[in-house]
Amino acid sequence: MTVRKNQATLTPAEKRAFTSALQELKRNGSYDRFVTTHNGFIMSDTDSGDRVGHRSPSFLPWHRRFLLEFEEALQKVDASLALPYWDWTADRTSRSSLWAPDFLGGTGRARDGQVMDGPFAYATGKWNINVRVDGRAYLRRDLGTSVAQLPTRAEVDAVLAMPVYDMAPWNSSSNGFRNHLEGWRGANLHNRVHVWVGGQMSTGASPNDPVFWMHHAFIDKLWAEWQAKHPQSTYLPGAGTQNVVDLNDTMRPWNNVTPADMLDHRKFYTFDTEPVAAASQR
Amino acid sequence: MKKITRRQALGTTAGVLTALGLTAAAAGATSAAATPTEPTTPGSVDEVYQGRRIQITPGGGGHHGGHHSPGQPTVRIDGRELHIMRNADGTWISVINHYETFADPKLLARAAVRDLQGAALVPFGGAA
């Protein structure tokens, strides 16, 4: 069974295995297909039209399925691997071990934002940015510049306290848990982390930065935490909603998986610290 | 109206046009107020910002840049189209700044210019 761990707890050997597998997926071409898929959805998901991957209720199940597919690709390279998650409420500075040269490498240099150390620096020859929105082929970051602070645990807890999964009009203007977690409304959690990292992470081609997967693995864990806190709440909307993926509608691009299929992560993996159900709360 | 005129005036100084090698006729065509077929349109922009030419043409025209929302403006940086999107609350995002909202397309385009640091946009889809 796959166990997703906090990235801060990984051993040096686990970090090496993870970054090597990422380089192998890049080398064999499968990595870039994930970037292409993500950017395609980023550009086509709109508030007033069809929306699947973002700014809609299916943001969470879509990314859960997307990460599962990516994790399966990693496991084809190395069966021992699982996606780590980055708890940015705890590891919240550019001095975190996450950004050390033995893991993801650090922020970009001042001149052009280019990441100069770690396994994903352009000079390694192993991490060219091929699926891109501009001409630059090197990984860029600008940690903590466009926005100074990552979200705090208190801000996360306030969003986790919201009892309703999502609300009409089911887009970036919605009230409810999903849109506050996604960040178009309120304190801004998920979106702000993309902006804090900067570089490709703030673009539609954000999966070019391997931290994308660890950020989304934590967002995914927060969904699981929310479910544990609100066992009576469920995915919404239930049925018959135009332009939006209802509970039992299939999601593009897979067309064989529904939000309902994605509700229980334990069918696929567990976390090193499983969210504890709030049964005793009432 | 007054504001737009000033904006355009700022963007299309003679020195800038010379630097870009544009003819007077081309400059006329980009000025919304100049031709009767193209009435003055709120939100149209033609400026040079940090050495890059930003052109914003209001939506509803005959362009076909692969948009999913036909009514929205077209934003170009040095002639290359920037993919943009309007949020339900009226703010804007682009493919360069996808997770941060901006009050109007001009601020969005300027943010993209700052991020690009001189790099050229590539056509939508992005695969090299």
Short mmCIF file of C-alpha atoms in Angstrom, two decimals:
data_model
loop_
_atom_site.label_atom_id
_atom_site.label_comp_id
_atom_site.label_asym_id
_atom_site.label_seq_id
_atom_site.Cartn_x
_atom_site.Cartn_y
_atom_site.Cartn_z
CA MET A 1 0.00 0.00 0.00
CA THR A 2 1.22 3.45 -0.88
CA VAL A 3 1.93 5.69 2.11
CA ARG A 4 2.31 9.38 1.40
CA LYS A 5 4.74 10.99 3.81
CA ASN A 6 5.51 14.51 4.86
CA GLN A 7 8.49 15.54 2.72
CA ALA A 8 10.29 16.83 5.83
CA THR A 9 10.53 13.27 7.17
CA LEU A 10 12.09 11.65 4.09
CA THR A 11 15.51 10.03 4.45
CA PRO A 12 18.34 11.06 2.12
CA ALA A 13 17.88 7.75 0.29
CA GLU A 14 14.15 8.40 -0.17
CA LYS A 15 14.85 11.87 -1.51
CA ARG A 16 17.39 10.46 -3.96
CA ALA A 17 14.98 7.78 -5.16
CA PHE A 18 12.21 10.34 -5.67
CA THR A 19 14.31 12.90 -7.57
CA SER A 20 15.93 10.18 -9.71
CA ALA A 21 12.51 8.85 -10.70
CA LEU A 22 11.39 12.37 -11.62
CA GLN A 23 14.44 12.72 -13.85
CA GLU A 24 13.67 9.37 -15.46
CA LEU A 25 10.06 10.41 -16.20
CA LYS A 26 11.45 13.60 -17.71
CA ARG A 27 13.94 11.63 -19.79
CA ASN A 28 11.40 9.16 -21.15
CA GLY A 29 8.91 11.88 -22.05
CA SER A 30 6.06 10.94 -19.73
CA TYR A 31 6.65 13.88 -17.37
CA ASP A 32 5.95 16.49 -20.00
CA ARG A 33 2.65 14.88 -20.94
CA PHE A 34 1.40 15.69 -17.44
CA VAL A 35 2.44 19.32 -17.88
CA THR A 36 0.62 19.48 -21.21
CA THR A 37 -2.56 18.02 -19.73
CA HIS A 38 -2.52 20.47 -16.82
CA ASN A 39 -1.93 23.52 -18.96
CA GLY A 40 -4.71 22.45 -21.32
CA PHE A 41 -7.20 22.37 -18.47
CA ILE A 42 -5.87 25.62 -16.98
CA MET A 43 -6.65 27.37 -20.27
CA SER A 44 -10.03 25.75 -20.91
CA ASP A 45 -11.60 25.81 -17.42
CA THR A 46 -13.68 29.00 -17.23
CA ASP A 47 -16.09 30.44 -14.68
CA SER A 48 -18.92 30.79 -17.19
CA GLY A 49 -18.23 27.69 -19.29
CA ASP A 50 -17.24 24.07 -18.95
CA ARG A 51 -14.88 23.65 -15.98
CA VAL A 52 -13.30 20.48 -14.69
CA GLY A 53 -9.78 20.78 -13.32
CA HIS A 54 -9.96 24.19 -11.69
CA ARG A 55 -12.35 26.85 -10.36
CA SER A 56 -15.04 24.23 -9.90
CA PRO A 57 -16.14 21.55 -7.44
CA SER A 58 -14.10 18.91 -9.28
CA PHE A 59 -10.85 20.79 -8.57
CA LEU A 60 -10.21 18.36 -5.71
CA PRO A 61 -11.20 15.00 -7.27
CA TRP A 62 -9.61 16.02 -10.59
CA HIS A 63 -6.26 16.70 -8.95
CA ARG A 64 -6.57 13.55 -6.83
CA ARG A 65 -6.93 11.51 -10.00
CA PHE A 66 -4.17 13.49 -11.74
CA LEU A 67 -1.76 12.85 -8.85
CA LEU A 68 -2.69 9.16 -8.75
CA GLU A 69 -1.80 8.84 -12.41
CA PHE A 70 1.49 10.61 -11.79
CA GLU A 71 2.26 8.48 -8.74
CA GLU A 72 1.59 5.34 -10.82
CA ALA A 73 4.10 6.62 -13.37
CA LEU A 74 6.66 7.12 -10.60
CA GLN A 75 6.00 3.63 -9.30
CA LYS A 76 6.69 2.15 -12.72
CA VAL A 77 10.18 3.57 -12.35
CA ASP A 78 10.56 2.61 -8.69
CA ALA A 79 7.82 0.58 -7.01
CA SER A 80 8.82 1.80 -3.55
CA LEU A 81 7.87 5.41 -4.28
CA ALA A 82 4.94 7.48 -3.05
CA LEU A 83 4.26 11.15 -3.51
CA PRO A 84 5.48 13.15 -0.53
CA TYR A 85 3.45 16.14 0.61
CA TRP A 86 4.69 19.61 1.53
CA ASP A 87 2.98 21.05 4.59
CA TRP A 88 3.69 24.68 3.82
CA THR A 89 2.11 25.77 7.09
CA ALA A 90 5.06 24.10 8.85
CA ASP A 91 7.93 24.33 6.33
CA ARG A 92 7.33 27.91 5.41
CA THR A 93 10.63 29.51 4.50
CA SER A 94 13.14 29.22 1.68
CA ARG A 95 15.54 27.74 4.27
CA SER A 96 13.41 24.61 4.61
CA SER A 97 15.16 21.31 3.80
CA LEU A 98 12.71 20.99 0.92
CA TRP A 99 14.78 23.56 -0.99
CA ALA A 100 18.18 22.05 -0.20
CA PRO A 101 20.46 20.88 -3.05
CA ASP A 102 19.85 17.22 -2.13
CA PHE A 103 16.13 17.59 -2.80
CA LEU A 104 14.42 20.24 -4.94
CA GLY A 105 17.16 22.88 -5.01
CA GLY A 106 16.59 26.46 -3.96
CA THR A 107 15.23 29.71 -5.25
CA GLY A 108 16.29 31.27 -8.57
CA ARG A 109 19.17 33.67 -9.00
CA ALA A 110 18.35 37.37 -9.16
CA ARG A 111 19.30 37.95 -12.78
CA ASP A 112 16.87 35.61 -14.49
CA GLY A 113 15.16 33.54 -11.81
CA GLN A 114 17.09 30.43 -12.85
CA VAL A 115 17.37 27.65 -10.26
CA MET A 116 21.10 26.97 -9.99
CA ASP A 117 21.38 24.02 -7.60
CA GLY A 118 19.77 20.65 -7.01
CA PRO A 119 18.74 17.88 -9.42
CA PHE A 120 16.46 20.18 -11.46
CA ALA A 121 18.92 22.95 -12.28
CA TYR A 122 19.19 23.49 -16.03
CA ALA A 123 22.95 22.81 -15.99
CA THR A 124 22.34 19.19 -14.97
CA GLY A 125 21.01 18.64 -18.48
CA LYS A 126 18.25 16.55 -16.93
CA TRP A 127 15.51 19.10 -16.48
CA ASN A 128 14.69 21.08 -19.58
CA ILE A 129 11.43 22.95 -19.55
CA ASN A 130 9.85 21.78 -22.80
CA VAL A 131 6.14 22.47 -22.31
CA ARG A 132 6.23 26.17 -21.72
CA VAL A 133 4.38 29.42 -22.07
CA ASP A 134 7.46 31.47 -22.93
CA GLY A 135 10.87 30.93 -24.48
CA ARG A 136 12.79 30.01 -21.35
CA ALA A 137 13.90 26.38 -21.05
CA TYR A 138 15.25 26.53 -17.48
CA LEU A 139 13.41 26.00 -14.20
CA ARG A 140 12.73 29.28 -12.43
CA ARG A 141 11.68 30.17 -8.89
CA ASP A 142 11.39 33.31 -6.85
CA LEU A 143 10.55 32.00 -3.40
CA GLY A 144 8.60 34.42 -1.22
CA THR A 145 8.86 37.46 -3.48
CA SER A 146 5.48 37.95 -5.15
CA VAL A 147 3.76 37.19 -1.88
CA ALA A 148 5.67 37.33 1.39
CA GLN A 149 3.96 34.68 3.52
CA LEU A 150 2.71 31.16 3.01
CA PRO A 151 -0.66 30.39 4.60
CA THR A 152 -0.61 29.68 8.32
CA ARG A 153 -2.12 26.72 10.12
CA ALA A 154 -4.74 29.04 11.60
CA GLU A 155 -5.79 30.12 8.10
CA VAL A 156 -5.98 26.46 7.05
CA ASP A 157 -8.03 25.56 10.11
CA ALA A 158 -10.51 28.34 9.40
CA VAL A 159 -11.09 26.91 5.92
CA LEU A 160 -11.30 23.34 7.20
CA ALA A 161 -14.06 24.52 9.55
CA MET A 162 -16.34 25.38 6.62
CA PRO A 163 -19.03 22.70 6.60
CA VAL A 164 -20.32 23.00 3.02
CA TYR A 165 -18.17 21.46 0.28
CA ASP A 166 -19.05 23.91 -2.48
CA MET A 167 -21.83 26.26 -3.48
CA ALA A 168 -23.51 27.72 -6.56
CA PRO A 169 -22.36 29.21 -8.88
CA TRP A 170 -19.70 26.47 -8.53
CA ASN A 171 -16.83 28.63 -9.75
CA SER A 172 -14.18 31.10 -8.58
CA SER A 173 -16.81 33.27 -6.91
CA SER A 174 -18.30 30.50 -4.78
CA ASN A 175 -18.48 30.44 -1.05
CA GLY A 176 -17.71 27.18 0.77
CA PHE A 177 -14.77 24.89 1.48
CA ARG A 178 -13.55 24.10 -2.06
CA ASN A 179 -13.16 27.66 -3.28
CA HIS A 180 -11.56 28.84 -0.05
CA LEU A 181 -9.09 25.98 -0.25
CA GLU A 182 -8.45 26.64 -3.95
CA GLY A 183 -7.93 30.27 -2.99
CA TRP A 184 -10.04 32.41 -5.31
CA ARG A 185 -11.86 33.62 -2.23
CA GLY A 186 -10.89 34.44 1.34
CA ALA A 187 -7.47 34.00 2.95
CA ASN A 188 -6.26 32.21 -0.21
CA LEU A 189 -4.54 28.88 0.38
CA HIS A 190 -3.70 26.85 -2.76
CA ASN A 191 -3.33 29.74 -5.19
CA ARG A 192 -1.11 31.70 -2.84
CA VAL A 193 1.38 28.85 -2.56
CA HIS A 194 1.76 28.79 -6.35
CA VAL A 195 2.44 32.54 -6.27
CA TRP A 196 4.87 32.25 -3.33
CA VAL A 197 7.03 29.76 -5.24
CA GLY A 198 7.02 31.89 -8.38
CA GLY A 199 8.65 30.93 -11.69
CA GLN A 200 6.83 28.21 -13.63
CA MET A 201 4.77 27.44 -10.51
CA SER A 202 2.83 30.66 -11.00
CA THR A 203 1.98 29.83 -14.63
CA GLY A 204 -0.46 27.44 -16.27
CA ALA A 205 2.46 25.08 -16.81
CA SER A 206 3.09 24.82 -13.06
CA PRO A 207 3.78 21.04 -13.00
CA ASN A 208 7.14 21.89 -14.60
CA ASP A 209 8.34 22.42 -11.03
CA PRO A 210 8.40 19.12 -9.10
CA VAL A 211 7.14 20.96 -6.03
CA PHE A 212 3.76 21.05 -7.81
CA TRP A 213 3.14 17.41 -6.84
CA MET A 214 4.05 17.94 -3.20
CA HIS A 215 1.91 21.07 -2.97
CA HIS A 216 -1.07 19.26 -4.44
CA ALA A 217 -0.45 16.17 -2.30
CA PHE A 218 -0.89 18.46 0.73
CA ILE A 219 -4.01 20.11 -0.73
CA ASP A 220 -5.30 16.58 -1.26
CA LYS A 221 -4.52 15.73 2.36
CA LEU A 222 -6.42 18.82 3.50
CA TRP A 223 -9.45 17.52 1.61
CA ALA A 224 -9.13 14.27 3.56
CA GLU A 225 -8.82 16.25 6.80
CA TRP A 226 -11.95 18.20 5.90
CA GLN A 227 -13.84 14.95 5.25
CA ALA A 228 -12.78 13.60 8.63
CA LYS A 229 -13.96 16.81 10.30
CA HIS A 230 -17.31 16.85 8.51
CA PRO A 231 -18.44 13.25 8.09
CA GLN A 232 -21.97 14.41 7.28
CA SER A 233 -20.86 16.69 4.46
CA THR A 234 -20.29 15.44 0.96
CA TYR A 235 -19.24 16.47 -2.51
CA LEU A 236 -21.61 18.89 -4.20
CA PRO A 237 -23.40 19.35 -6.57
CA GLY A 238 -25.31 16.11 -6.70
CA ALA A 239 -26.81 16.13 -10.19
CA GLY A 240 -27.99 18.11 -13.17
CA THR A 241 -25.59 21.06 -13.05
CA GLN A 242 -24.65 22.67 -16.34
CA ASN A 243 -20.91 23.01 -17.15
CA VAL A 244 -19.98 21.40 -13.84
CA VAL A 245 -18.99 17.84 -12.89
CA ASP A 246 -21.70 16.46 -10.60
CA LEU A 247 -20.99 13.71 -8.09
CA ASN A 248 -21.56 10.87 -10.55
CA ASP A 249 -20.49 12.55 -13.79
CA THR A 250 -17.28 11.37 -15.43
CA MET A 251 -14.32 13.73 -15.56
CA ARG A 252 -12.25 14.59 -18.60
CA PRO A 253 -9.64 13.62 -19.73
CA TRP A 254 -10.10 10.11 -18.33
CA ASN A 255 -13.88 9.85 -18.93
CA ASN A 256 -14.08 6.73 -16.77
CA VAL A 257 -13.80 8.22 -13.32
CA THR A 258 -16.25 10.30 -11.27
CA PRO A 259 -15.87 12.49 -8.19
CA ALA A 260 -17.71 9.73 -6.30
CA ASP A 261 -14.90 7.32 -7.20
CA MET A 262 -12.35 9.70 -5.72
CA LEU A 263 -13.96 10.47 -2.36
CA ASP A 264 -12.13 7.83 -0.33
CA HIS A 265 -8.37 8.21 -0.71
CA ARG A 266 -7.76 5.06 1.36
CA LYS A 267 -8.73 2.96 -1.67
CA PHE A 268 -5.48 4.19 -3.22
CA TYR A 269 -3.06 5.33 -0.49
CA THR A 270 -2.85 6.40 3.12
CA PHE A 271 -1.03 9.25 4.79
CA ASP A 272 1.72 8.92 7.36
CA THR A 273 -0.67 10.69 9.70
CA GLU A 274 -4.22 9.79 8.78
CA PRO A 275 -6.84 12.44 9.54
CA VAL A 276 -8.78 11.45 12.62
CA ALA A 277 -12.54 11.36 12.28
CA ALA A 278 -14.40 13.92 14.32
CA ALA A 279 -17.01 11.45 15.55
CA SER A 280 -16.65 12.53 19.16
CA GLN A 281 -17.27 16.17 18.35
CA ARG A 282 -21.03 16.01 18.66
CA MET B 1 -12.40 58.54 -22.81
CA LYS B 2 -9.93 61.14 -21.72
CA LYS B 3 -8.01 58.57 -19.74
CA ILE B 4 -7.76 56.19 -22.68
CA THR B 5 -6.50 58.89 -24.97
CA ARG B 6 -3.78 59.74 -22.51
CA ARG B 7 -2.86 56.10 -22.13
CA GLN B 8 -2.54 55.70 -25.86
CA ALA B 9 -0.57 58.87 -26.12
CA LEU B 10 1.85 57.54 -23.54
CA GLY B 11 2.20 54.28 -25.41
CA THR B 12 2.66 55.59 -28.90
CA THR B 13 5.26 58.30 -28.65
CA ALA B 14 7.19 59.03 -31.82
CA GLY B 15 10.42 57.72 -30.37
CA VAL B 16 8.87 54.39 -29.53
CA LEU B 17 7.33 54.02 -32.95
CA THR B 18 10.64 54.77 -34.57
CA ALA B 19 12.33 52.21 -32.41
CA LEU B 20 9.80 49.60 -33.46
CA GLY B 21 10.12 50.59 -37.10
CA LEU B 22 6.45 51.37 -37.48
CA THR B 23 5.12 53.63 -40.17
CA ALA B 24 2.77 56.50 -39.55
CA ALA B 25 -0.01 54.53 -41.24
CA ALA B 26 0.43 51.60 -38.89
CA ALA B 27 0.38 53.95 -35.94
CA GLY B 28 -2.90 55.38 -37.21
CA ALA B 29 -4.42 51.95 -37.45
CA THR B 30 -3.63 51.18 -33.83
CA SER B 31 -5.19 54.39 -32.60
CA ALA B 32 -8.77 53.60 -31.77
CA ALA B 33 -9.95 57.16 -32.21
CA ALA B 34 -8.48 57.59 -35.68
CA THR B 35 -10.79 55.55 -37.86
CA PRO B 36 -14.57 55.66 -37.97
CA THR B 37 -14.81 51.89 -38.44
CA GLU B 38 -13.07 51.42 -35.11
CA PRO B 39 -14.82 53.63 -32.59
CA THR B 40 -13.08 54.63 -29.41
CA THR B 41 -13.24 51.57 -27.25
CA PRO B 42 -12.78 51.52 -23.52
CA GLY B 43 -9.88 49.36 -22.48
CA SER B 44 -7.84 49.51 -25.66
CA VAL B 45 -4.15 49.93 -24.93
CA ASP B 46 -1.02 50.34 -27.00
CA GLU B 47 1.99 51.09 -24.84
CA VAL B 48 5.60 50.22 -24.34
CA TYR B 49 6.27 48.95 -20.86
CA GLN B 50 9.78 47.99 -19.76
CA GLY B 51 10.82 47.75 -23.38
CA ARG B 52 7.93 45.50 -24.46
CA ARG B 53 4.99 46.51 -26.60
CA ILE B 54 1.65 45.78 -24.95
CA GLN B 55 -1.41 45.90 -27.21
CA ILE B 56 -4.89 45.31 -25.89
CA THR B 57 -7.81 45.13 -28.27
CA PRO B 58 -11.27 44.98 -26.76
CA GLY B 59 -13.28 41.86 -27.46
CA GLY B 60 -16.24 41.37 -29.71
CA GLY B 61 -14.27 41.93 -32.89
CA GLY B 62 -13.46 39.44 -35.59
CA HIS B 63 -10.27 38.02 -34.13
CA HIS B 64 -9.96 34.31 -33.60
CA GLY B 65 -7.15 33.66 -31.20
CA GLY B 66 -8.37 30.37 -29.81
CA HIS B 67 -10.43 32.01 -27.12
CA HIS B 68 -13.11 30.22 -25.21
CA SER B 69 -14.74 33.54 -24.27
CA PRO B 70 -15.35 35.49 -27.47
CA GLY B 71 -16.23 38.75 -25.70
CA GLN B 72 -12.92 39.26 -23.97
CA PRO B 73 -10.07 41.45 -25.15
CA THR B 74 -7.00 40.22 -26.95
CA VAL B 75 -3.70 41.00 -25.23
CA ARG B 76 -0.47 40.92 -27.18
CA ILE B 77 3.10 41.35 -25.98
CA ASP B 78 5.46 42.18 -28.84
CA GLY B 79 2.82 40.82 -31.18
CA ARG B 80 2.44 37.43 -29.45
CA GLU B 81 -0.92 36.75 -27.88
CA LEU B 82 -1.07 36.30 -24.12
CA HIS B 83 -3.74 33.85 -23.01
CA ILE B 84 -5.97 35.65 -20.54
CA MET B 85 -9.16 34.90 -18.70
CA ARG B 86 -11.78 36.94 -16.88
CA ASN B 87 -12.88 35.76 -13.45
CA ALA B 88 -16.48 35.86 -12.30
CA ASP B 89 -15.71 38.81 -10.00
CA GLY B 90 -14.38 40.85 -12.93
CA THR B 91 -10.66 40.37 -12.16
CA TRP B 92 -8.23 38.88 -14.67
CA ILE B 93 -5.58 36.19 -14.85
CA SER B 94 -3.18 35.10 -17.60
CA VAL B 95 -1.30 31.92 -18.37
CA ILE B 96 1.84 33.67 -17.05
CA ASN B 97 0.22 34.75 -13.77
CA HIS B 98 -2.39 32.11 -13.42
CA TYR B 99 -2.93 32.07 -9.66
CA GLU B 100 -2.91 35.80 -8.98
CA THR B 101 -5.73 38.13 -9.98
CA PHE B 102 -5.41 41.60 -11.50
CA ALA B 103 -7.92 44.41 -11.68
CA ASP B 104 -7.69 44.94 -15.45
CA PRO B 105 -5.97 43.51 -18.54
CA LYS B 106 -3.34 46.26 -18.61
CA LEU B 107 -2.11 45.48 -15.11
CA LEU B 108 -2.19 41.80 -16.09
CA ALA B 109 -0.12 42.43 -19.21
CA ARG B 110 2.40 44.51 -17.27
CA ALA B 111 2.77 41.73 -14.69
CA ALA B 112 3.44 39.30 -17.53
CA VAL B 113 6.10 41.62 -18.96
CA ARG B 114 7.83 41.78 -15.58
CA ASP B 115 7.75 38.01 -15.25
CA LEU B 116 8.97 37.39 -18.79
CA GLN B 117 12.20 39.36 -18.20
CA GLY B 118 12.57 39.78 -21.93
CA ALA B 119 11.52 36.26 -22.97
CA ALA B 120 9.05 35.85 -25.82
CA LEU B 121 5.65 34.26 -25.40
CA VAL B 122 5.15 30.98 -27.23
CA PRO B 123 1.90 30.06 -28.99
CA PHE B 124 -0.92 28.55 -26.92
CA GLY B 125 -0.49 24.91 -26.12
CA GLY B 126 3.10 25.45 -25.23
CA ALA B 127 4.61 22.18 -26.44
CA ALA B 128 7.99 23.00 -27.94
#
